[in-house]
PDB file of C-alpha atoms in Angstrom:
ATOM      1  CA  MET Z 986      31.035  14.099   2.958  1.00 77.00           C
ATOM      2  CA  ALA Z 987      29.063  12.519   5.781  1.00 92.00           C
ATOM      3  CA  VAL Z 988      26.670   9.702   4.986  1.00 96.00           C
ATOM      4  CA  ILE Z 989      23.396  10.132   6.841  1.00 97.00           C
ATOM      5  CA  GLY Z 990      21.232   7.030   7.181  1.00 96.00           C
ATOM      6  CA  ILE Z 991      17.825   8.632   7.341  1.00 95.00           C
ATOM      7  CA  PHE Z 992      14.544   7.037   8.361  1.00 91.00           C
ATOM      8  CA  ALA Z 993      11.308   8.667   7.324  1.00 90.00           C
ATOM      9  CA  SER Z 994       8.041   7.250   6.099  1.00 79.00           C
ATOM     10  CA  ASP Z 995       5.696   8.720   3.530  1.00 66.00           C
ATOM     11  CA  LYS Z 996       2.776   6.362   4.219  1.00 69.00           C
ATOM     12  CA  GLY Z 997       0.520   5.336   7.039  1.00 61.00           C
ATOM     13  CA  PRO Z 998      -0.781   7.137  10.115  1.00 58.00           C
ATOM     14  CA  GLY Z 999       1.576   9.526  11.808  1.00 59.00           C
ATOM     15  CA  ASP Z1000       2.662  13.138  11.903  1.00 59.00           C
ATOM     16  CA  PRO Z1001       0.519  15.169   9.459  1.00 67.00           C
ATOM     17  CA  GLU Z1002       3.469  17.503   8.845  1.00 78.00           C
ATOM     18  CA  ARG Z1003       5.821  14.745   7.797  1.00 83.00           C
ATOM     19  CA  ALA Z1004       6.012  15.643   4.076  1.00 87.00           C
ATOM     20  CA  SER Z1005       6.880  19.216   4.996  1.00 89.00           C
ATOM     21  CA  LEU Z1006       9.484  18.061   7.537  1.00 91.00           C
ATOM     22  CA  MET Z1007      11.003  15.677   4.994  1.00 93.00           C
ATOM     23  CA  THR Z1008      11.224  18.456   2.417  1.00 94.00           C
ATOM     24  CA  GLN Z1009      12.847  20.842   4.892  1.00 96.00           C
ATOM     25  CA  THR Z1010      15.289  18.188   6.087  1.00 96.00           C
ATOM     26  CA  GLY Z1011      16.270  17.047   2.586  1.00 97.00           C
ATOM     27  CA  ASN Z1012      16.890  20.622   1.498  1.00 97.00           C
ATOM     28  CA  HIS Z1013      18.756  21.607   4.675  1.00 97.00           C
ATOM     29  CA  PHE Z1014      21.009  18.533   4.742  1.00 97.00           C
ATOM     30  CA  ALA Z1015      21.792  18.655   1.000  1.00 97.00           C
ATOM     31  CA  ARG Z1016      22.840  22.305   1.217  1.00 96.00           C
ATOM     32  CA  ARG Z1017      25.320  21.314   3.906  1.00 96.00           C
ATOM     33  CA  GLY Z1018      26.895  18.574   1.828  1.00 96.00           C
ATOM     34  CA  ALA Z1019      25.395  15.497   3.479  1.00 96.00           C
ATOM     35  CA  GLU Z1020      24.831  12.342   1.461  1.00 97.00           C
ATOM     36  CA  LEU Z1021      21.500  10.728   2.306  1.00 98.00           C
ATOM     37  CA  LEU Z1022      21.119   6.958   2.403  1.00 98.00           C
ATOM     38  CA  CYS Z1023      17.461   5.882   2.523  1.00 96.00           C
ATOM     39  CA  LEU Z1024      15.456   2.695   2.679  1.00 94.00           C
ATOM     40  CA  TRP Z1025      12.767   1.914   0.100  1.00 93.00           C
ATOM     41  CA  GLU Z1026      10.702  -1.019   1.300  1.00 90.00           C
ATOM     42  CA  GLN Z1027       7.383  -2.494   0.145  1.00 88.00           C
ATOM     43  CA  GLY Z1028       6.992   0.339  -2.340  1.00 87.00           C
ATOM     44  CA  VAL Z1029       7.418   3.028   0.316  1.00 86.00           C
ATOM     45  CA  GLY Z1030      10.237   5.495   0.789  1.00 89.00           C
ATOM     46  CA  PRO Z1031      10.802   9.096   1.865  1.00 92.00           C
ATOM     47  CA  LEU Z1032       9.927  10.631  -1.508  1.00 92.00           C
ATOM     48  CA  PRO Z1033       9.615  14.284  -0.342  1.00 93.00           C
ATOM     49  CA  LEU Z1034      12.961  14.061   1.479  1.00 95.00           C
ATOM     50  CA  MET Z1035      14.789  12.545  -1.478  1.00 96.00           C
ATOM     51  CA  THR Z1036      13.215  14.897  -4.021  1.00 96.00           C
ATOM     52  CA  ALA Z1037      14.082  17.981  -1.953  1.00 97.00           C
ATOM     53  CA  ALA Z1038      17.663  16.806  -1.399  1.00 97.00           C
ATOM     54  CA  ARG Z1039      18.193  16.179  -5.102  1.00 97.00           C
ATOM     55  CA  THR Z1040      16.600  19.506  -6.050  1.00 96.00           C
ATOM     56  CA  ALA Z1041      19.047  21.216  -3.681  1.00 97.00           C
ATOM     57  CA  GLY Z1042      21.955  19.424  -5.403  1.00 96.00           C
ATOM     58  CA  GLY Z1043      22.460  16.753  -2.766  1.00 96.00           C
ATOM     59  CA  ALA Z1044      23.521  13.152  -3.120  1.00 97.00           C
ATOM     60  CA  VAL Z1045      20.914  10.480  -2.409  1.00 98.00           C
ATOM     61  CA  SER Z1046      21.130   6.694  -2.620  1.00 98.00           C
ATOM     62  CA  VAL Z1047      18.694   3.905  -1.804  1.00 97.00           C
ATOM     63  CA  LEU Z1048      18.828   0.461  -0.243  1.00 97.00           C
ATOM     64  CA  ALA Z1049      15.699  -1.376  -1.365  1.00 96.00           C
ATOM     65  CA  ASP Z1050      13.835  -4.632  -1.260  1.00 95.00           C
ATOM     66  CA  GLU Z1051      13.090  -6.629  -4.408  1.00 94.00           C
ATOM     67  CA  GLU Z1052       9.825  -4.726  -5.004  1.00 89.00           C
ATOM     68  CA  VAL Z1053      11.604  -1.450  -5.714  1.00 92.00           C
ATOM     69  CA  ALA Z1054      10.035   0.775  -8.343  1.00 90.00           C
ATOM     70  CA  LEU Z1055      11.156   4.345  -7.802  1.00 91.00           C
ATOM     71  CA  PRO Z1056       8.990   7.082  -9.322  1.00 92.00           C
ATOM     72  CA  PRO Z1057      10.303   8.971 -12.368  1.00 93.00           C
ATOM     73  CA  THR Z1058      11.241  11.960 -10.179  1.00 90.00           C
ATOM     74  CA  LEU Z1059      14.005   9.792  -8.700  1.00 93.00           C
ATOM     75  CA  SER Z1060      15.455   8.536 -11.969  1.00 92.00           C
ATOM     76  CA  GLY Z1061      19.209   8.344 -11.733  1.00 94.00           C
ATOM     77  CA  VAL Z1062      19.256   7.724  -7.965  1.00 96.00           C
ATOM     78  CA  PRO Z1063      21.614   4.823  -7.209  1.00 97.00           C
ATOM     79  CA  VAL Z1064      19.637   1.825  -5.941  1.00 97.00           C
ATOM     80  CA  ARG Z1065      21.027  -1.334  -4.388  1.00 97.00           C
ATOM     81  CA  VAL Z1066      18.655  -4.226  -3.864  1.00 97.00           C
ATOM     82  CA  VAL Z1067      19.156  -6.281  -0.714  1.00 97.00           C
ATOM     83  CA  ALA Z1068      16.408  -8.885  -0.415  1.00 95.00           C
ATOM     84  CA  ASP Z1069      16.715  -9.622   3.308  1.00 95.00           C
ATOM     85  CA  ARG Z1070      15.315  -6.854   5.549  1.00 93.00           C
ATOM     86  CA  ALA Z1071      17.755  -7.442   8.405  1.00 93.00           C
ATOM     87  CA  ALA Z1072      20.700  -7.447   5.981  1.00 95.00           C
ATOM     88  CA  ARG Z1073      19.406  -4.236   4.371  1.00 94.00           C
ATOM     89  CA  GLN Z1074      19.109  -2.515   7.742  1.00 93.00           C
ATOM     90  CA  ALA Z1075      22.556  -3.739   8.807  1.00 93.00           C
ATOM     91  CA  LEU Z1076      24.102  -2.465   5.571  1.00 95.00           C
ATOM     92  CA  LEU Z1077      22.538   0.947   6.117  1.00 94.00           C
ATOM     93  CA  ALA Z1078      23.918   1.053   9.659  1.00 93.00           C
ATOM     94  CA  ASP Z1079      27.380  -0.020   8.461  1.00 93.00           C
ATOM     95  CA  GLU Z1080      27.551   2.604   5.709  1.00 95.00           C
ATOM     96  CA  ALA Z1081      26.028   5.541   7.578  1.00 95.00           C
ATOM     97  CA  ASP Z1082      28.088   7.821   9.786  1.00 94.00           C
ATOM     98  CA  VAL Z1083      24.992   8.727  11.779  1.00 95.00           C
ATOM     99  CA  LEU Z1084      21.380   7.523  11.872  1.00 93.00           C
ATOM    100  CA  VAL Z1085      18.609  10.136  11.728  1.00 94.00           C
ATOM    101  CA  VAL Z1086      14.898   9.542  12.208  1.00 91.00           C
ATOM    102  CA  LEU Z1087      12.064  11.920  11.427  1.00 89.00           C
ATOM    103  CA  PRO Z1088       8.558  11.724  12.891  1.00 85.00           C
ATOM    104  CA  GLY Z1089       6.368   9.479  10.836  1.00 75.00           C
ATOM    105  CA  SER Z1090       4.902   6.060  11.015  1.00 70.00           C
ATOM    106  CA  LEU Z1091       5.865   3.099  13.105  1.00 71.00           C
ATOM    107  CA  ALA Z1092       7.539   1.608  10.009  1.00 74.00           C
ATOM    108  CA  SER Z1093      10.332   4.193  10.022  1.00 74.00           C
ATOM    109  CA  ALA Z1094      10.904   3.853  13.776  1.00 74.00           C
ATOM    110  CA  SER Z1095      10.960   0.063  13.423  1.00 78.00           C
ATOM    111  CA  ALA Z1096      13.532   0.263  10.607  1.00 83.00           C
ATOM    112  CA  LEU Z1097      15.682   2.600  12.707  1.00 78.00           C
ATOM    113  CA  PHE Z1098      15.734   0.231  15.649  1.00 77.00           C
ATOM    114  CA  GLY Z1099      16.446  -2.732  13.364  1.00 82.00           C
ATOM    115  CA  SER Z1100      19.433  -0.885  11.934  1.00 84.00           C
ATOM    116  CA  TRP Z1101      20.637   0.376  15.296  1.00 76.00           C
ATOM    117  CA  ALA Z1102      20.378  -3.098  16.838  1.00 78.00           C
ATOM    118  CA  SER Z1103      22.444  -4.510  13.971  1.00 81.00           C
ATOM    119  CA  THR Z1104      25.459  -2.508  15.127  1.00 73.00           C
ATOM    120  CA  ARG Z1105      25.852  -4.994  18.003  1.00 66.00           C
ATOM    121  CA  GLY Z1106      27.261  -2.570  20.537  1.00 59.00           C
ATOM    122  CA  ARG Z1107      29.404  -0.578  18.124  1.00 66.00           C
ATOM    123  CA  SER Z1108      28.873   3.081  18.738  1.00 68.00           C
ATOM    124  CA  LYS Z1109      26.503   4.416  16.056  1.00 83.00           C
ATOM    125  CA  PRO Z1110      25.050   7.835  16.857  1.00 89.00           C
ATOM    126  CA  VAL Z1111      21.308   8.351  16.463  1.00 87.00           C
ATOM    127  CA  VAL Z1112      19.558  11.715  16.227  1.00 88.00           C
ATOM    128  CA  MET Z1113      15.750  11.943  16.378  1.00 84.00           C
ATOM    129  CA  LEU Z1114      13.622  14.915  15.386  1.00 89.00           C
ATOM    130  CA  ASN Z1115      11.332  15.106  18.406  1.00 86.00           C
ATOM    131  CA  ARG Z1116       8.835  17.430  16.704  1.00 79.00           C
ATOM    132  CA  HIS Z1117       5.538  17.542  18.614  1.00 73.00           C
ATOM    133  CA  ARG Z1118       7.090  15.132  21.136  1.00 71.00           C
ATOM    134  CA  ALA Z1119       7.069  12.312  18.567  1.00 68.00           C
ATOM    135  CA  PHE Z1120       9.911  10.496  20.333  1.00 68.00           C
ATOM    136  CA  GLU Z1121       9.163  11.513  23.904  1.00 61.00           C
ATOM    137  CA  VAL Z1122       8.720   7.880  24.960  1.00 61.00           C
ATOM    138  CA  VAL Z1123      12.098   7.004  23.419  1.00 65.00           C
ATOM    139  CA  LYS Z1124      13.637  10.018  25.149  1.00 58.00           C
ATOM    140  CA  GLY Z1125      12.285   8.774  28.475  1.00 56.00           C
ATOM    141  CA  PHE Z1126      13.533   5.249  27.745  1.00 53.00           C
ATOM    142  CA  ALA Z1127      16.983   6.652  26.926  1.00 58.00           C
ATOM    143  CA  GLY Z1128      17.126   8.528  30.208  1.00 58.00           C
ATOM    144  CA  ASP Z1129      15.741   5.693  32.322  1.00 56.00           C
ATOM    145  CA  VAL Z1130      17.221   2.568  30.701  1.00 56.00           C
ATOM    146  CA  LEU Z1131      20.011   3.367  28.247  1.00 58.00           C
ATOM    147  CA  SER Z1132      21.700   5.704  30.705  1.00 58.00           C
ATOM    148  CA  HIS Z1133      22.340   2.686  32.962  1.00 54.00           C
ATOM    149  CA  SER Z1134      23.217   0.112  30.325  1.00 61.00           C
ATOM    150  CA  VAL Z1135      24.845   1.815  27.320  1.00 62.00           C
ATOM    151  CA  ALA Z1136      28.135   3.603  27.862  1.00 62.00           C
ATOM    152  CA  GLY Z1137      28.186   7.028  26.243  1.00 62.00           C
ATOM    153  CA  TYR Z1138      24.484   6.952  25.399  1.00 58.00           C
ATOM    154  CA  ASP Z1139      24.246  10.715  25.954  1.00 64.00           C
ATOM    155  CA  ARG Z1140      26.768  11.293  23.164  1.00 68.00           C
ATOM    156  CA  ASN Z1141      25.193   8.745  20.841  1.00 75.00           C
ATOM    157  CA  VAL Z1142      21.467   9.351  21.292  1.00 81.00           C
ATOM    158  CA  GLN Z1143      20.366  12.915  20.632  1.00 84.00           C
ATOM    159  CA  PHE Z1144      16.971  14.581  20.293  1.00 85.00           C
ATOM    160  CA  ALA Z1145      16.302  17.723  18.272  1.00 90.00           C
ATOM    161  CA  ASP Z1146      13.285  20.032  18.209  1.00 91.00           C
ATOM    162  CA  SER Z1147      13.643  21.587  14.747  1.00 93.00           C
ATOM    163  CA  VAL Z1148      15.286  20.802  11.406  1.00 95.00           C
ATOM    164  CA  GLU Z1149      18.042  23.346  12.126  1.00 96.00           C
ATOM    165  CA  ASP Z1150      18.640  21.799  15.547  1.00 95.00           C
ATOM    166  CA  LEU Z1151      18.632  18.362  13.903  1.00 95.00           C
ATOM    167  CA  TRP Z1152      21.517  19.408  11.646  1.00 96.00           C
ATOM    168  CA  ASN Z1153      23.369  20.939  14.616  1.00 96.00           C
ATOM    169  CA  LYS Z1154      23.063  17.682  16.577  1.00 94.00           C
ATOM    170  CA  VAL Z1155      24.130  15.619  13.546  1.00 95.00           C
ATOM    171  CA  SER Z1156      27.155  17.883  13.056  1.00 95.00           C
ATOM    172  CA  TRP Z1157      28.016  17.620  16.730  1.00 93.00           C
ATOM    173  CA  VAL Z1158      27.888  13.799  16.858  1.00 89.00           C
ATOM    174  CA  LEU Z1159      29.946  13.595  13.668  1.00 90.00           C
ATOM    175  CA  GLU Z1160      32.532  15.915  15.195  1.00 89.00           C
ATOM    176  CA  GLN Z1161      32.654  13.696  18.307  1.00 83.00           C
ATOM    177  CA  LYS Z1162      33.454  10.672  16.130  1.00 75.00           C
ATOM    178  CA  ARG Z1163      36.565  12.327  14.694  1.00 73.00           C
TER     179      ARG Z1163
END
């Protein structure tokens, strides 16, 4: 079973469809046997994603800060508390087979980049759901900057346009790792 480190935020300004996208993604990934590893920081986590994944019979676990208080709908979800944010992000990157980010707030994108940077050059694939061009700037950066400085960036940084395409890209990068 692949471990998917998934970044999605349920709070703050951002994509108005994010709860729906999280629900679709949690359901879709769980039905395909993925294990989701999520961050829960400052009382915020991807609740719709985790709830949908669990409802679909999927495995979900959480890396959290010391303020963790999961809602009753997530009772029984394994939680590990890691006080230091950088250490929490590095642990997620170490344990995940692939990093996935959904459109949302700046907090989820910031956590993704913190985790990705913690890999220190080790190849960790990243797949972004570019719904409504949410990551178009990152896509441009990847083409303009990463293409010249990161070997194999085109295999390790992928952009998807739908939840189904997101799963296809995740499956593809996982296959490439084998």
